[in-house]
Structures are given as C-alpha cells and as structure tokens.
Amino acid sequence: MKIVTIRDVAKAAGVSISTVSRVLNERQDVDPNTRARVEATVRKLNYIRNQSASNLKQQSKSCVGVILSGRRNAFLTDLAEEVMEAGHGSGFTFIMDIIDEKANQLLAARKLYMEYRLQGVIILGANLEGREEEVKKLELPQVYATIDAGFLGSSHISSVSIDHHAAGFEAASRLLQLGHRRIALLGYFSRGQDSTGARLHGAVAAMREAGIPYDESLFTEVNFTMPSAYMNVKRMLAEGRRFTALFAASDIMAIGAIRALHEQGLRVPDDVSVIGFDGIELGSFLAPSLTSVRQPTSLIAQESVRLMRELIETNQSRHVQVPYDWLPGETTALAKEA
Amino acid sequence: MKIVTIRDVAKAAGVSISTVSRVLNERQDVDPNTRARVEATVRKLNYIRNQSASNLKQQSKSCVGVILSGRRNAFLTDLAEEVMEAGHGSGFTFIMDIIDEKANQLLAARKLYMEYRLQGVIILGANLEGREEEVKKLELPQVYATIDAGFLGSSHISSVSIDHHAAGFEAASRLLQLGHRRIALLGYFSRGQDSTGARLHGAVAAMREAGIPYDESLFTEVNFTMPSAYMNVKRMLAEGRRFTALFAASDIMAIGAIRALHEQGLRVPDDVSVIGFDGIELGSFLAPSLTSVRQPTSLIAQESVRLMRELIETNQSRHVQVPYDWLPGETTALAKEA
DNA sequence: CTGAAAGCGCTTACAG
DNA sequence: CTGAAAGCGCTTACAG
C-alpha cells in the first residue's frame, strides 16, 4: 500500500507542508479557500497522519493515558470505555494500557508517560495501600477513578469515587434488616485505604453496630475473578462454615459465589441472600437478578476527564465524591430464621 | 518529571547514542563491557524509550495492529488478550484498536496501518459479507480470526476459524436428538459468508435434514448484546411464538434470552432448552451452567500470530481450520413432548 | 495568511 | 566494535 505523507498532500494541493499541517490541526489562521483545497486533497489522497511523527513533536497535545487494571473486571472495562467516550467529546486523545490486576499501576503509568509523552494519566481501579511515597514521587498529573486519593495530599493528584465505606455499610445494613446474622464477606481485607477494603470495613462496622462481632471464619479472601470467588466459597462450604447471607465486594465475585452455592444445593435467595458490588449490566440479566450497589460509571468517567482537564490547564487538584445507588435485585430475601 | 532521552543515557555512559540504540535494540555487534555499562546506565536513569520516535524511524519493527470489533463481546476480548500474549512471546509488538461492533473494520485497519506504520493487521470477529472488493483493495497483510477468508483468494490475507456451519449443525442436531422440534434461532441471518450466518445456516440445515422446514417466526434478528437478545426474545414470547429450545449464536445472547424466558415464567431447561456459542468463562459459572459450542481461543490466538508471521516473513497466505468443542451444560434437557 | 527552516528522539547505513 | 550524520514525518516559532 502506498503511503501518503504530508509532503504528498502539500505537493498535490500546491501549498507548503506548514499549511497542510495547520489545516490538519484545525488552526484558524488559514484562508478558507486554501483550507478547502487542502481538505479536498486530503480526502482524495486518503491521507492519514502518521501518529508517531505527530506525537514526537506535538508535546502540547492533550494526550492522556488510561491505565486499566485487569481486563476481566467488567466494571472497570465499562468505566474505561466511558472515560474514552467522555474525553473524545472534549478533545482529549487517549492511549490505554491494560495491565494485569496484580501488576504495578504506577510503573505502568510512568512507562506510558515516557513512551508517549502524555499530559497525564487516569488510573482506573488502583490500590494505593502502602504506596503513598511511590505515588507522590510520580510527578505527573494523575487522576484516580473509584478511589479517594485525598489522603495523599499531593498537588498533582485528583480523584473521584463513591464513599465505599458507606456503601459497604448500607449493603450490610440491608442484610441485617432482612434478619440475617451470619453474613459472609468476600474480597480483600486491607487496612481500608483501598476501595475494596473500605467496602468490607463498612460492612463490618454495620454488623458491629448491630451487636454482631466480626467473625473471621465468615470472611474469605478472594481476588476479583469468578473462579477465585467460586473456589473460595466452595471451600468455605466444604469446611462447614455456614451463613445465610453473603456480601461480595464485586458483582463478578458474587456470580462465582452463587455458582458455588448452587452446586452445594443452596438456593439463592431462599437459603442464602447475596449482594454484589458495582452494578454491572450482566447483573440485571441474571436469573435471579443480582442485588448490588451501583457505582455511577458515567458520572465517574465524566468527572475523571474534568479533573484531568483541571489538573492540566489550571494545575488544580480536587477529590470528588459521587453518590452510589442501591440496586434492588432478586438475590436477597428475608432470613429463614426471621 | 524529568524526561530522560537516549542522549542523556549516552552522555552518562560515555558512549554515542548510536551505541545506546544498539544496546536497546539488542543488536549483537556491541562489546559486552560496553553493553553492560549502557544497560546499567539505562536502569540507573530509569530511561524509557520514546515510542513515537522509535516508530517513526523503525519501519521494519514487527508492530502489528489488532482490530477488536465490539468491546462487549466477551469471547472477542478474551481472544484479543490471548493474541497479544501469544505475540509478545515471539517478539511482536501490538497496537490494539477497539472499535464499535457496527463500525467498519477495514477502515479501522487502514487507519491504524497508516497511523502507526504497521507490518500487518489481525482482525478479530470481522464480517466480510459483501465486502470482497473492499478487503482486497486493502493491500496490507491481514489475518482474520474466527472467520474463513479463503473465499477471497487474496495473497496477502490469511485466516483461522472453526467450521461454523458444522458447529451450528451440531448444536441443532443435539437439540433434535433431545426431541425438540420447535427451535428458536437468535443472531444475524446473512448469506452465510460471515461466522454468525454460517452457524445459523448450519442449524437450519440440520433441522431440514430432520424434516423440519425453516420457520421464519422462530428466528429473531439480534445484535451481539444481552439487552438486544433479551428484548427480542421477550417480544417473541409476547407475540405468542412458542418453542421448546433456543440456539443463540453467542453465549452473551443466550444469557439475555434466558432472562427473558425467566421473566415469562419459563424454566431453563425444564420448559426451554438453551444452547449458546463461544464457550466463554462466564457460561460455566451460571446456574444452570450454559450449554455451548466452544471456540478454542488459545489455539485461534496462536494460529493468528503464526499466520501473521508467515505473511510478513515469507509472504505466505493460508486458511486454517481449528476444531471446536461441544461444551455440555445444564441448560439443555429432553423436550417435554418426547 | 503563508513558507522555509529547525528540531522532536530515535534508527541505521556508512565509514573507520 | 563504535561514532558522526542523515533522515523518519510531522509541528511550530519566526519572518514576511
């Protein structure tokens, strides 16, 4: 395939490459007639700009990196899509890097920044636990989506998230109101500086308020995949650890858990109530549909883009909290004992 | 953040940038001592190569594009991941473009090719129906995964796929053996040059062989999303179009269909048997688990990479067929009437 | 409003 | 085995 360069376009249109470049970059200081002629030539020759060459020079372009931790996390991939959509509308160009869930997001962000000369990086679903110093040393505009990074106190870092602790508190409260006393918890159980830990800590707080002490035997550590949730719940059941309700820190984990319950002959919600987290599309198409806590994907995406713009244009750091929704479903019911 | 360039590395290591470049590109004509010194400097300075600059020059690099049609298609996103994995091991660099399901893959391929000076493009989940000319005009090495592009007879095009027609035939045969006579079909119904059409045509052929003529009222056109399958099956049921089995051209569609059946009070598989297609991970975690036809993701991924290599290195075009697996599940049962 | 020229950070013949 | 130099295709002050 013949490669058409800006030089070919310039020659064919009878102008200099500077002028073609101006037209391509939609600068206003071009004569309308010239512009029209160049545009026609671009179309006729099927010219497509070489991104590498363009990026090499153009440092001021609003090219932003998006780090997606874990491609299997339906919530995050949805969020990534919405971020790109929200950004395209307002002139951002994105370059996305999908990394392993367990990979270091900060290293990935740094690498992407260097490789493509970005203006900043939006990091989806990060775990900042114990990485305060590392994050602060990364001196580039960062926006963390789904986690509150305010505690870092960094001037080049913004974030947008729901109140994970409150959401976890609400989920557990709903189960308590239905009469459940033995509630299993699925997820990571960190100190709570990350979103997942905060959800579980919130749930534990609700239980404690209801006079139910934390029962370690009802917690099982699970990474954010269906197989992991499935295996761990299966093991819990095999070990005779019984419960009438289960709160999973993600919908995907809830699905794996439900399968394990199903194989054990336990029915959802008749024998065990289940609440997930995130509110992914799939949840509402399951039978029974999944009860969950919805994170407002579009809103988080829009805020991420807005925060990135503020960080780039006015050097302003903010930490935004957005509301979550309770998502009623068919996997929760009154506890049998009640 | 300070940006470290190849010049900085050269200065710090006391060599020329040519030498640094040689080390970075793992050329063999470098003194071991010099190499070690440069590598140490690279690490010390945390140098990361500017991809734009590198790509601008280096046309011979094995950079391959991957076009993913539709991010919501779990099978294709899995496949994409496996392709990148298979390729990294063998020295390919990938640049992925996720486009809308309805967007033109060929335009996307061309654009990606021009923007990044690729060696070729791997296209996942394409529909070639009625685009023979357009595809052939795209004079760049193309590998189509999941569809047989042999009919194009193009020397710069290879492909790898299962026999979709046979797979569809088998799915329907299984339902027929279970005594089903009224079998609903979900998907696109094209002339059969695309994978989805072939699956449905295969199913129809099986039914015809069993003496069951094609009943248009049992077919519903659905795009590859859960909501679309859900809505359309809901409509079928509302219109009183009854069936005892359903074959969906993808697992995702099967899930949407099952939800519609559930809401109508029809139980799966007691009242309606369901077979999906693809064999995505989620299927086996549903309760009941989804009966399906598995496309061998890893194998398709590996073949795609191998075919691309052959196309680039030896200019050799091939069309490979890989086997599919029958994936037994819990959504199929004997027809009630039987 | 337009063009000639410098330069972005690399890679790669070429010469030694 | 190593370095100086040309050049990849663009963008962007600068001058007019």
XYZ file of C-alpha atoms (C1' of nucleotides) in Angstrom:
708
model
C 0.000 0.000 0.000
C 1.407 3.334 -0.948
C 1.991 5.596 1.990
C 0.811 9.158 1.591
C 2.692 11.740 3.625
C 2.037 15.351 4.402
C 4.548 16.182 1.659
C 2.409 14.434 -0.950
C -0.624 16.342 0.170
C 1.241 19.640 0.083
C 2.518 18.997 -3.420
C -0.879 17.915 -4.730
C -2.598 20.895 -3.158
C 0.071 23.340 -4.244
C 0.870 24.639 -0.773
C 3.630 24.162 1.793
C 3.592 21.397 4.351
C 3.230 24.049 7.056
C -0.107 24.996 5.620
C -1.253 21.413 5.383
C -0.253 20.917 8.995
C -2.249 23.967 10.008
C -5.312 22.644 8.257
C -4.887 19.232 9.853
C -4.640 20.778 13.285
C -7.655 22.963 12.662
C -5.832 26.201 13.232
C -7.860 29.244 12.417
C -5.177 31.235 10.618
C -5.730 29.657 7.210
C -7.523 31.147 4.242
C -10.869 29.398 3.784
C -10.146 28.681 0.131
C -6.770 27.191 0.928
C -8.318 25.182 3.691
C -10.983 23.781 1.399
C -8.411 22.858 -1.240
C -6.208 21.095 1.283
C -9.126 19.246 2.825
C -10.244 18.071 -0.580
C -6.737 16.840 -1.347
C -6.531 15.029 1.976
C -9.731 13.207 1.165
C -8.735 12.493 -2.411
C -5.373 11.013 -1.453
C -6.840 9.226 1.545
C -4.192 10.835 3.669
C -3.900 9.702 7.270
C -1.493 11.431 9.580
C 1.415 9.464 10.982
C 0.724 9.490 14.704
C 4.290 8.735 15.658
C 5.616 11.753 13.833
C 2.829 13.896 15.146
C 3.355 12.845 18.748
C 7.089 13.248 18.502
C 6.786 16.976 18.037
C 3.483 17.894 19.493
C 4.087 17.817 23.229
C 1.259 20.165 23.988
C -1.390 17.894 22.606
C -3.924 16.654 25.084
C -2.873 13.059 25.018
C -3.805 11.267 28.184
C -3.028 7.748 29.305
C -5.573 5.403 30.801
C -4.362 2.547 32.967
C -6.834 -0.287 33.269
C -6.023 -2.816 35.957
C -7.428 -6.121 34.933
C -9.321 -6.699 31.771
C -11.620 -9.238 33.381
C -13.198 -6.693 35.645
C -16.384 -5.825 33.760
C -16.954 -2.718 35.820
C -13.552 -1.267 35.042
C -13.682 -2.060 31.337
C -17.058 -0.330 31.167
C -15.585 2.597 33.007
C -12.615 2.726 30.647
C -14.932 2.887 27.684
C -16.941 5.675 29.215
C -13.827 7.646 30.071
C -12.622 7.482 26.488
C -16.046 8.478 25.274
C -16.310 11.395 27.679
C -12.829 12.541 26.716
C -13.162 12.344 22.962
C -16.009 14.792 23.087
C -13.797 17.355 24.740
C -10.691 16.994 22.618
C -8.634 14.508 24.552
C -6.730 11.757 22.832
C -6.319 8.608 24.848
C -3.871 5.829 24.902
C -4.947 2.918 27.018
C -2.799 0.328 28.687
C -4.456 -2.769 30.034
C -2.277 -4.317 32.681
C -2.547 -7.332 34.873
C -4.576 -6.838 38.039
C -1.579 -7.628 40.108
C 0.837 -5.500 38.075
C 2.085 -2.201 39.447
C -0.139 0.571 38.106
C 2.363 3.247 38.997
C 5.137 1.668 36.993
C 2.730 1.253 34.100
C 1.690 4.889 34.367
C 5.275 6.046 34.365
C 6.165 3.867 31.420
C 3.197 5.018 29.394
C 4.001 8.612 30.243
C 7.559 8.259 28.999
C 6.732 6.239 25.938
C 4.099 8.575 24.636
C 4.801 11.932 26.223
C 1.450 12.200 27.863
C -0.141 15.143 29.593
C -1.326 12.933 32.404
C -2.652 9.558 33.372
C -6.067 8.394 34.528
C -5.787 5.305 36.674
C -8.817 3.071 36.988
C -9.258 0.808 39.966
C -5.951 1.371 41.690
C -4.957 0.121 45.068
C -2.913 2.793 46.808
C -2.448 0.829 50.001
C 1.085 1.271 51.244
C 2.252 3.153 48.190
C 1.982 6.695 49.368
C 5.611 7.542 48.741
C 5.764 5.819 45.402
C 2.692 7.683 44.166
C 3.918 11.066 45.251
C 7.256 10.571 43.575
C 5.462 10.040 40.290
C 5.479 13.677 39.322
C 2.873 13.718 36.615
C -0.800 14.682 36.655
C -2.746 11.696 37.910
C -6.454 11.146 38.307
C -7.572 8.140 40.315
C -11.016 6.854 39.473
C -13.005 4.806 42.008
C -10.704 5.588 44.890
C -10.296 8.611 47.127
C -6.681 9.731 46.874
C -7.188 12.783 49.062
C -5.167 11.310 51.902
C -2.043 11.583 49.759
C -2.232 15.363 49.839
C -0.449 15.639 46.514
C -0.926 18.728 44.386
C -0.747 16.860 41.092
C -3.245 14.173 42.063
C -7.033 14.285 41.853
C -9.576 11.548 42.377
C -13.224 10.661 42.056
C -15.030 7.910 43.893
C -18.096 6.915 45.820
C -17.968 6.544 49.587
C -17.033 2.886 49.619
C -17.242 2.603 53.379
C -20.779 3.981 53.473
C -21.785 1.744 50.558
C -20.486 -1.341 52.331
C -22.239 -0.186 55.480
C -25.506 0.125 53.603
C -25.194 -3.286 51.955
C -24.674 -4.987 55.302
C -27.443 -2.933 56.899
C -29.885 -4.154 54.266
C -28.972 -7.731 55.056
C -29.295 -7.090 58.791
C -32.741 -5.575 58.235
C -33.753 -8.769 56.466
C -32.869 -10.626 59.622
C -29.503 -12.005 58.602
C -26.964 -12.533 61.345
C -24.376 -14.773 59.755
C -23.058 -12.762 56.819
C -20.113 -13.972 54.764
C -17.724 -11.397 53.293
C -15.802 -11.787 50.023
C -12.915 -9.611 48.892
C -9.632 -8.178 50.100
C -9.428 -7.036 53.674
C -6.773 -4.391 53.744
C -6.399 -1.508 56.129
C -9.115 0.251 54.205
C -7.114 2.739 52.177
C -8.289 0.949 49.056
C -11.830 0.781 47.767
C -12.399 -2.902 48.405
C -11.117 -2.816 51.921
C -13.317 0.188 52.650
C -16.396 -1.697 51.455
C -15.726 -4.609 53.757
C -14.782 -2.377 56.657
C -18.088 -0.586 56.154
C -19.957 -3.877 56.271
C -18.151 -4.918 59.424
C -18.970 -1.570 61.033
C -22.658 -2.069 60.302
C -22.581 -5.506 61.823
C -20.722 -4.307 64.862
C -23.328 -1.594 65.374
C -25.952 -4.311 65.296
C -24.056 -6.136 68.003
C -22.517 -8.751 65.758
C -18.771 -9.079 66.256
C -16.521 -9.733 63.288
C -16.316 -13.466 62.671
C -13.140 -14.282 60.830
C -14.434 -17.663 59.723
C -17.047 -15.914 57.587
C -14.508 -13.848 55.654
C -12.701 -15.290 52.691
C -10.033 -13.523 50.725
C -10.722 -13.553 47.029
C -9.174 -11.792 44.084
C -11.577 -10.155 41.675
C -12.421 -13.103 39.451
C -15.269 -15.549 39.174
C -13.112 -18.667 39.561
C -11.472 -17.327 42.680
C -14.810 -16.495 44.310
C -16.212 -19.841 43.256
C -13.321 -21.824 44.687
C -13.195 -19.967 47.954
C -16.904 -20.128 48.674
C -16.844 -23.784 47.757
C -14.102 -24.297 50.294
C -15.985 -22.354 52.961
C -18.999 -24.580 52.465
C -16.904 -27.729 52.442
C -15.422 -26.650 55.745
C -18.890 -26.295 57.184
C -18.724 -22.515 57.581
C -22.418 -21.640 57.282
C -24.107 -18.319 56.628
C -27.484 -17.059 55.458
C -26.171 -14.091 53.532
C -23.096 -13.099 51.583
C -21.703 -9.719 50.607
C -19.188 -9.791 47.760
C -17.053 -6.750 47.044
C -17.816 -7.097 43.320
C -20.593 -8.487 41.132
C -18.193 -10.816 39.369
C -17.249 -12.384 42.685
C -20.933 -12.625 43.613
C -21.574 -14.641 40.445
C -18.799 -17.076 41.273
C -20.150 -17.365 44.800
C -23.691 -18.059 43.598
C -22.417 -20.891 41.425
C -20.668 -22.438 44.433
C -23.852 -22.155 46.499
C -25.861 -23.673 43.653
C -23.559 -26.675 43.428
C -23.947 -27.201 47.159
C -27.707 -27.328 46.740
C -28.213 -23.961 48.422
C -30.757 -21.760 46.708
C -30.430 -18.028 46.207
C -32.149 -16.163 47.782
C -34.224 -18.818 49.623
C -31.298 -20.286 51.536
C -28.682 -17.580 51.101
C -29.072 -13.921 50.183
C -26.353 -12.405 48.023
C -25.336 -8.798 47.436
C -22.697 -7.840 44.917
C -20.996 -4.543 44.201
C -20.542 -2.314 41.114
C -23.868 -2.781 39.360
C -22.579 -4.181 36.074
C -25.019 -4.728 33.231
C -24.782 -8.505 33.464
C -26.215 -8.493 36.989
C -29.656 -7.431 35.844
C -29.758 -10.177 33.196
C -29.041 -12.998 35.566
C -31.879 -15.146 36.831
C -32.351 -14.263 39.644
C -31.099 -10.746 39.003
C -28.274 -9.654 41.253
C -28.842 -7.271 44.147
C -25.971 -4.805 44.180
C -24.586 -1.373 44.904
C -24.177 0.614 41.734
C -21.199 2.845 41.107
C -22.262 5.593 38.682
C -19.981 4.740 35.787
C -20.842 7.657 33.504
C -20.544 10.188 36.263
C -17.196 8.825 37.400
C -15.978 8.866 33.801
C -17.065 12.438 33.222
C -15.549 13.617 36.465
C -12.275 11.865 35.678
C -11.987 13.746 32.429
C -12.975 17.032 34.020
C -10.449 16.579 36.825
C -7.717 15.753 34.329
C -8.504 18.903 32.419
C -8.337 20.997 35.559
C -5.069 19.386 36.538
C -3.540 20.106 33.144
C -4.974 23.531 32.482
C -5.137 25.170 35.878
C -2.954 22.919 37.977
C -5.839 22.366 40.316
C -6.184 19.224 42.393
C -9.550 18.080 43.786
C -11.091 14.993 45.311
C -14.661 14.442 44.297
C -17.202 12.157 45.870
C -20.106 10.908 43.758
C -23.211 9.143 45.031
C -23.786 5.416 44.758
C -27.176 3.771 44.155
C -28.809 0.883 45.869
C -29.692 -1.624 43.156
C -32.505 -3.893 44.274
C -32.446 -7.390 42.798
C -33.795 -10.869 43.270
C -30.908 -12.395 45.187
C -31.905 -11.014 48.587
C -34.734 -12.162 50.844
C -35.757 -12.411 54.475
C -33.556 -14.676 56.547
C -35.229 -18.013 57.141
C -34.944 -17.727 60.906
C -36.662 -14.356 60.883
C 9.004 14.719 35.814
C 12.306 14.990 34.083
C 12.386 13.259 30.757
C 15.430 11.120 30.118
C 16.381 10.729 26.454
C 18.795 8.499 24.670
C 21.186 11.450 24.655
C 21.223 11.571 28.448
C 21.965 7.882 28.609
C 24.760 8.186 26.071
C 26.364 11.046 27.947
C 26.125 9.300 31.313
C 27.511 6.070 29.911
C 30.246 7.824 27.948
C 29.262 6.401 24.567
C 27.483 7.653 21.457
C 23.737 7.498 21.029
C 24.287 5.001 18.231
C 25.735 2.585 20.704
C 22.932 3.105 23.178
C 20.454 2.474 20.404
C 22.226 -0.748 19.506
C 22.053 -1.945 23.069
C 18.382 -1.033 23.324
C 17.622 -2.950 20.174
C 19.607 -5.943 21.340
C 21.943 -5.951 18.398
C 24.812 -8.359 18.743
C 27.591 -6.128 17.461
C 28.309 -4.443 20.781
C 31.186 -5.110 23.130
C 29.907 -6.962 26.213
C 31.509 -4.463 28.559
C 30.021 -1.513 26.730
C 26.667 -3.257 26.725
C 26.783 -3.866 30.462
C 27.710 -0.253 31.137
C 24.900 1.065 28.974
C 22.374 -1.297 30.492
C 23.392 -0.217 33.975
C 23.002 3.434 32.990
C 19.595 2.787 31.467
C 18.478 1.262 34.728
C 20.040 3.930 36.859
C 18.448 6.777 34.916
C 15.165 4.924 34.600
C 15.310 5.504 30.889
C 12.278 4.543 28.843
C 12.424 4.794 25.099
C 10.131 7.254 23.349
C 7.913 5.006 21.292
C 6.905 7.730 18.892
C 10.467 8.482 17.933
C 11.291 4.829 17.715
C 8.348 4.006 15.496
C 8.975 6.970 13.272
C 12.221 5.530 12.050
C 11.949 1.863 12.616
C 9.662 0.648 9.858
C 10.941 -2.869 9.974
C 9.840 -3.487 13.505
C 7.260 -6.202 13.974
C 4.471 -3.938 15.028
C 1.099 -5.437 14.319
C -2.350 -3.960 14.722
C -5.251 -5.769 16.333
C -8.763 -4.681 15.479
C -11.340 -5.690 18.055
C -14.926 -5.291 16.957
C -17.024 -4.654 19.981
C -15.701 -4.499 23.466
C -18.809 -6.067 24.926
C -18.186 -9.366 23.234
C -16.514 -11.379 25.971
C -15.297 -14.001 23.547
C -13.506 -11.486 21.361
C -11.941 -9.598 24.232
C -10.613 -12.882 25.581
C -9.300 -13.696 22.154
C -7.634 -10.302 21.878
C -5.861 -10.845 25.140
C -4.637 -14.240 24.073
C -3.415 -12.906 20.747
C -1.342 -10.244 22.455
C 0.008 -12.821 24.851
C 0.890 -15.258 22.087
C 2.571 -12.493 20.117
C 4.619 -10.959 22.888
C 6.399 -14.221 23.377
C 7.545 -14.208 19.805
C 8.690 -10.627 19.511
C 5.634 -8.891 18.124
C 4.557 -5.518 19.363
C 0.850 -4.891 19.230
C -1.301 -1.878 18.995
C -4.936 -2.575 19.582
C -7.908 -0.617 18.369
C -11.272 -1.342 19.897
C -13.988 -0.210 17.554
C -17.743 -0.251 17.628
C -19.309 -3.516 16.534
C -21.034 -1.752 13.728
C -18.009 0.270 12.645
C -16.123 -0.658 9.507
C -13.211 -2.900 10.448
C -11.474 -2.343 7.156
C -11.412 1.408 7.539
C -10.141 0.957 11.076
C -7.431 -1.406 9.858
C -6.335 1.015 7.189
C -6.282 3.927 9.587
C -4.293 2.010 12.175
C -1.880 0.890 9.491
C -1.230 4.431 8.339
C -1.077 5.945 11.777
C 1.435 3.540 13.141
C 3.228 2.095 10.151
C 2.296 -1.452 10.950
C 3.536 -4.646 9.429
C 0.041 -6.046 9.304
C -3.307 -6.233 10.999
C -5.103 -9.029 12.820
C -8.837 -8.586 12.638
C -10.967 -10.273 15.267
C -14.576 -11.089 14.603
C -14.982 -9.467 11.232
C -17.959 -9.715 8.980
C -16.763 -9.920 5.382
C -20.219 -10.233 3.884
C -20.412 -8.157 0.739
C -17.037 -6.566 1.225
C -14.918 -8.723 -1.017
C -13.682 -5.852 -3.157
C -13.067 -3.539 -0.266
C -10.984 -6.151 1.541
C -8.871 -6.990 -1.458
C -8.098 -3.366 -2.116
C -6.655 -3.092 1.365
C -3.163 -4.051 0.333
C -1.645 -4.930 3.663
C -1.073 -8.244 5.399
C -4.318 -9.224 7.088
C -5.178 -12.145 9.315
C -8.834 -12.775 10.035
C -9.536 -14.653 13.231
C -12.788 -16.591 13.685
C -13.772 -16.367 10.035
C -12.673 -18.248 6.955
C -11.444 -15.674 4.440
C -10.331 -18.270 1.918
C -13.102 -17.391 -0.491
C -11.451 -14.022 -1.094
C -8.486 -15.699 -2.750
C -6.193 -12.851 -1.756
C -2.473 -13.480 -1.470
C -1.980 -11.093 1.439
C -4.835 -12.476 3.533
C -4.808 -15.444 5.884
C -7.430 -16.657 8.317
C -8.136 -19.082 11.117
C -11.529 -20.281 12.232
C -13.636 -23.204 13.260
C -16.190 -24.667 10.859
C -19.080 -22.502 11.956
C -21.565 -24.256 9.719
C -20.699 -27.670 11.150
C -20.804 -26.285 14.685
C -24.258 -24.817 14.130
C -25.308 -28.103 12.568
C -24.123 -29.986 15.629
C -25.846 -27.653 18.074
C -29.180 -28.093 16.319
C -28.632 -31.846 15.981
C -28.173 -32.124 19.734
C -31.460 -30.350 20.285
C -33.188 -32.555 17.733
C -31.833 -35.658 19.447
C -33.381 -34.410 22.676
C -36.709 -34.408 20.909
C -37.018 -30.709 20.187
C -38.947 -29.694 17.094
C -39.647 -26.044 17.640
C -36.218 -24.449 17.877
C -35.804 -20.686 18.027
C -32.733 -19.104 16.411
C -31.001 -15.934 17.596
C -28.432 -13.966 15.650
C -27.825 -12.445 12.240
C -29.047 -14.350 9.236
C -26.831 -13.294 6.389
C -25.921 -15.203 3.278
C -23.527 -17.197 5.373
C -20.218 -15.670 4.383
C -19.843 -14.483 7.964
C -19.382 -16.671 11.007
C -22.729 -15.959 12.610
C -24.696 -16.573 9.470
C -22.853 -19.839 8.949
C -23.813 -21.024 12.425
C -27.476 -20.382 11.838
C -27.382 -21.820 8.325
C -25.821 -24.946 9.833
C -28.614 -25.197 12.363
C -31.239 -24.775 9.667
C -29.569 -27.475 7.575
C -29.728 -29.905 10.495
C -33.385 -29.182 11.006
C -34.144 -29.539 7.339
C -32.420 -32.928 7.317
C -34.677 -33.918 10.168
C -37.649 -32.918 8.095
C -38.316 -29.635 9.827
C -38.681 -26.726 7.404
C -37.317 -23.331 8.329
C -39.923 -21.425 10.302
C -39.302 -17.729 9.993
C -41.426 -16.943 13.017
C -38.889 -18.740 15.213
C -35.962 -16.649 14.027
C -35.238 -13.294 15.582
C -32.503 -10.951 14.479
C -30.355 -9.816 17.358
C -27.110 -7.938 17.592
C -24.490 -9.420 19.871
C -25.564 -7.919 23.177
C -27.523 -9.129 26.169
C -30.121 -6.371 26.061
C -30.823 -6.989 22.396
C -31.304 -10.737 22.934
C -33.430 -10.069 25.986
C -35.726 -7.624 24.217
C -36.172 -9.730 21.135
C -36.936 -12.957 22.940
C -39.320 -11.057 25.177
C -41.094 -9.814 22.079
C -41.223 -13.298 20.561
C -42.866 -14.614 23.695
C -45.264 -11.693 23.903
C -46.301 -12.410 20.332
C -47.045 -15.993 21.297
C -44.270 -17.526 19.214
C -43.588 -20.679 21.216
C -40.620 -23.030 21.151
C -39.091 -25.697 23.360
C -35.485 -24.941 22.505
C -33.373 -21.978 21.519
C -30.000 -21.731 19.790
C -28.233 -18.413 20.208
C -25.248 -17.557 18.020
C -23.340 -16.352 21.104
C -23.291 -17.028 24.835
C -23.987 -13.406 25.637
C -27.169 -13.547 23.595
C -28.105 -16.817 25.288
C -27.859 -15.114 28.683
C -30.161 -12.304 27.584
C -32.581 -14.889 26.181
C -32.596 -16.895 29.400
C -33.511 -13.792 31.374
C -36.453 -13.144 29.035
C -37.626 -16.752 29.437
C -37.252 -16.467 33.209
C -39.401 -13.354 33.358
C -42.065 -15.139 31.361
C -42.098 -17.923 33.943
C -40.446 -20.397 31.580
C -37.797 -22.513 33.247
C -34.489 -23.480 31.685
C -34.032 -26.299 30.823
C -37.364 -27.754 32.034
C -39.513 -25.702 29.689
C -36.954 -24.468 27.193
C -33.509 -25.808 26.384
C -30.851 -23.246 25.502
C -27.562 -23.576 23.639
C -25.152 -20.691 23.305
C -21.992 -20.280 21.271
C -18.341 -19.398 22.033
C -17.845 -21.092 25.375
C -16.937 -18.015 27.423
C -15.812 -18.470 31.003
C -18.957 -16.918 32.422
C -21.120 -19.678 30.950
C -19.767 -22.317 33.280
C -20.396 -20.129 36.334
C -24.054 -19.511 35.616
C -26.646 -21.532 37.456
C -27.646 -23.522 35.476
C -24.391 -23.607 33.559
C -24.709 -22.790 29.878
C -24.549 -25.482 27.223
C -22.455 -24.163 24.364
C -20.056 -24.730 21.492
C -16.556 -23.749 22.463
C -14.239 -21.956 20.073
C -10.642 -22.779 21.055
C -9.465 -19.308 21.998
C -5.822 -20.086 22.671
C -5.418 -22.101 19.528
C -7.023 -19.413 17.390
C -4.789 -16.814 19.022
C -1.622 -18.805 18.428
C -2.541 -19.538 14.839
C -3.322 -15.885 14.206
C 0.137 -14.898 15.314
C 1.777 -17.690 13.350
C -0.133 -16.786 10.200
C 0.821 -13.143 10.574
C 4.446 -14.105 10.882
C 4.254 -16.241 7.754
C 2.541 -13.450 5.888
C 5.217 -10.951 6.865
C 8.285 -13.125 6.598
C 7.573 -15.465 3.721
C 4.628 -13.795 2.063
C 2.634 -16.966 2.502
C -1.140 -16.967 2.774
C -3.058 -19.830 4.379
C -6.517 -20.546 5.718
C -6.532 -22.729 8.768
C -9.433 -24.569 10.306
C -9.311 -25.441 14.002
C -11.646 -27.814 15.829
C -14.495 -26.691 18.043
C -15.629 -28.475 21.212
C -19.065 -29.430 22.359
C -19.493 -27.914 25.805
C -22.128 -29.785 27.790
C -24.046 -27.710 30.310
C -27.174 -27.644 32.387
C -29.392 -25.611 30.086
C -30.374 -28.481 27.802
C -32.795 -31.315 28.512
C -35.230 -33.671 26.831
C -38.161 -31.965 25.176
C -41.285 -32.247 27.285
C -43.341 -33.774 24.492
C -40.770 -36.529 23.992
C -2.466 34.231 5.648
C 1.830 31.522 4.116
C 6.501 29.314 3.688
C 11.431 27.972 4.862
C 13.816 26.015 8.478
C 14.774 23.942 12.859
C 14.050 20.177 15.602
C 11.267 16.356 18.268
C 14.119 11.397 19.800
C 15.148 7.912 17.760
C 17.471 4.251 13.996
C 20.526 2.976 10.551
C 23.518 2.828 6.676
C 28.234 4.328 6.206
C 32.892 4.884 7.288
C 36.500 3.730 10.133
C 33.083 -2.743 17.806
C 31.987 2.409 17.564
C 30.672 7.213 16.144
C 29.075 11.169 13.103
C 25.456 12.202 10.190
C 21.246 11.765 7.654
C 16.576 11.338 7.972
C 11.801 9.307 9.568
C 7.017 12.758 9.113
C 5.471 15.839 11.446
C 4.808 20.794 14.251
C 5.928 25.324 15.331
C 8.193 29.564 16.214
C 9.896 33.013 13.066
C 9.877 36.054 9.328
C 7.428 38.110 5.835
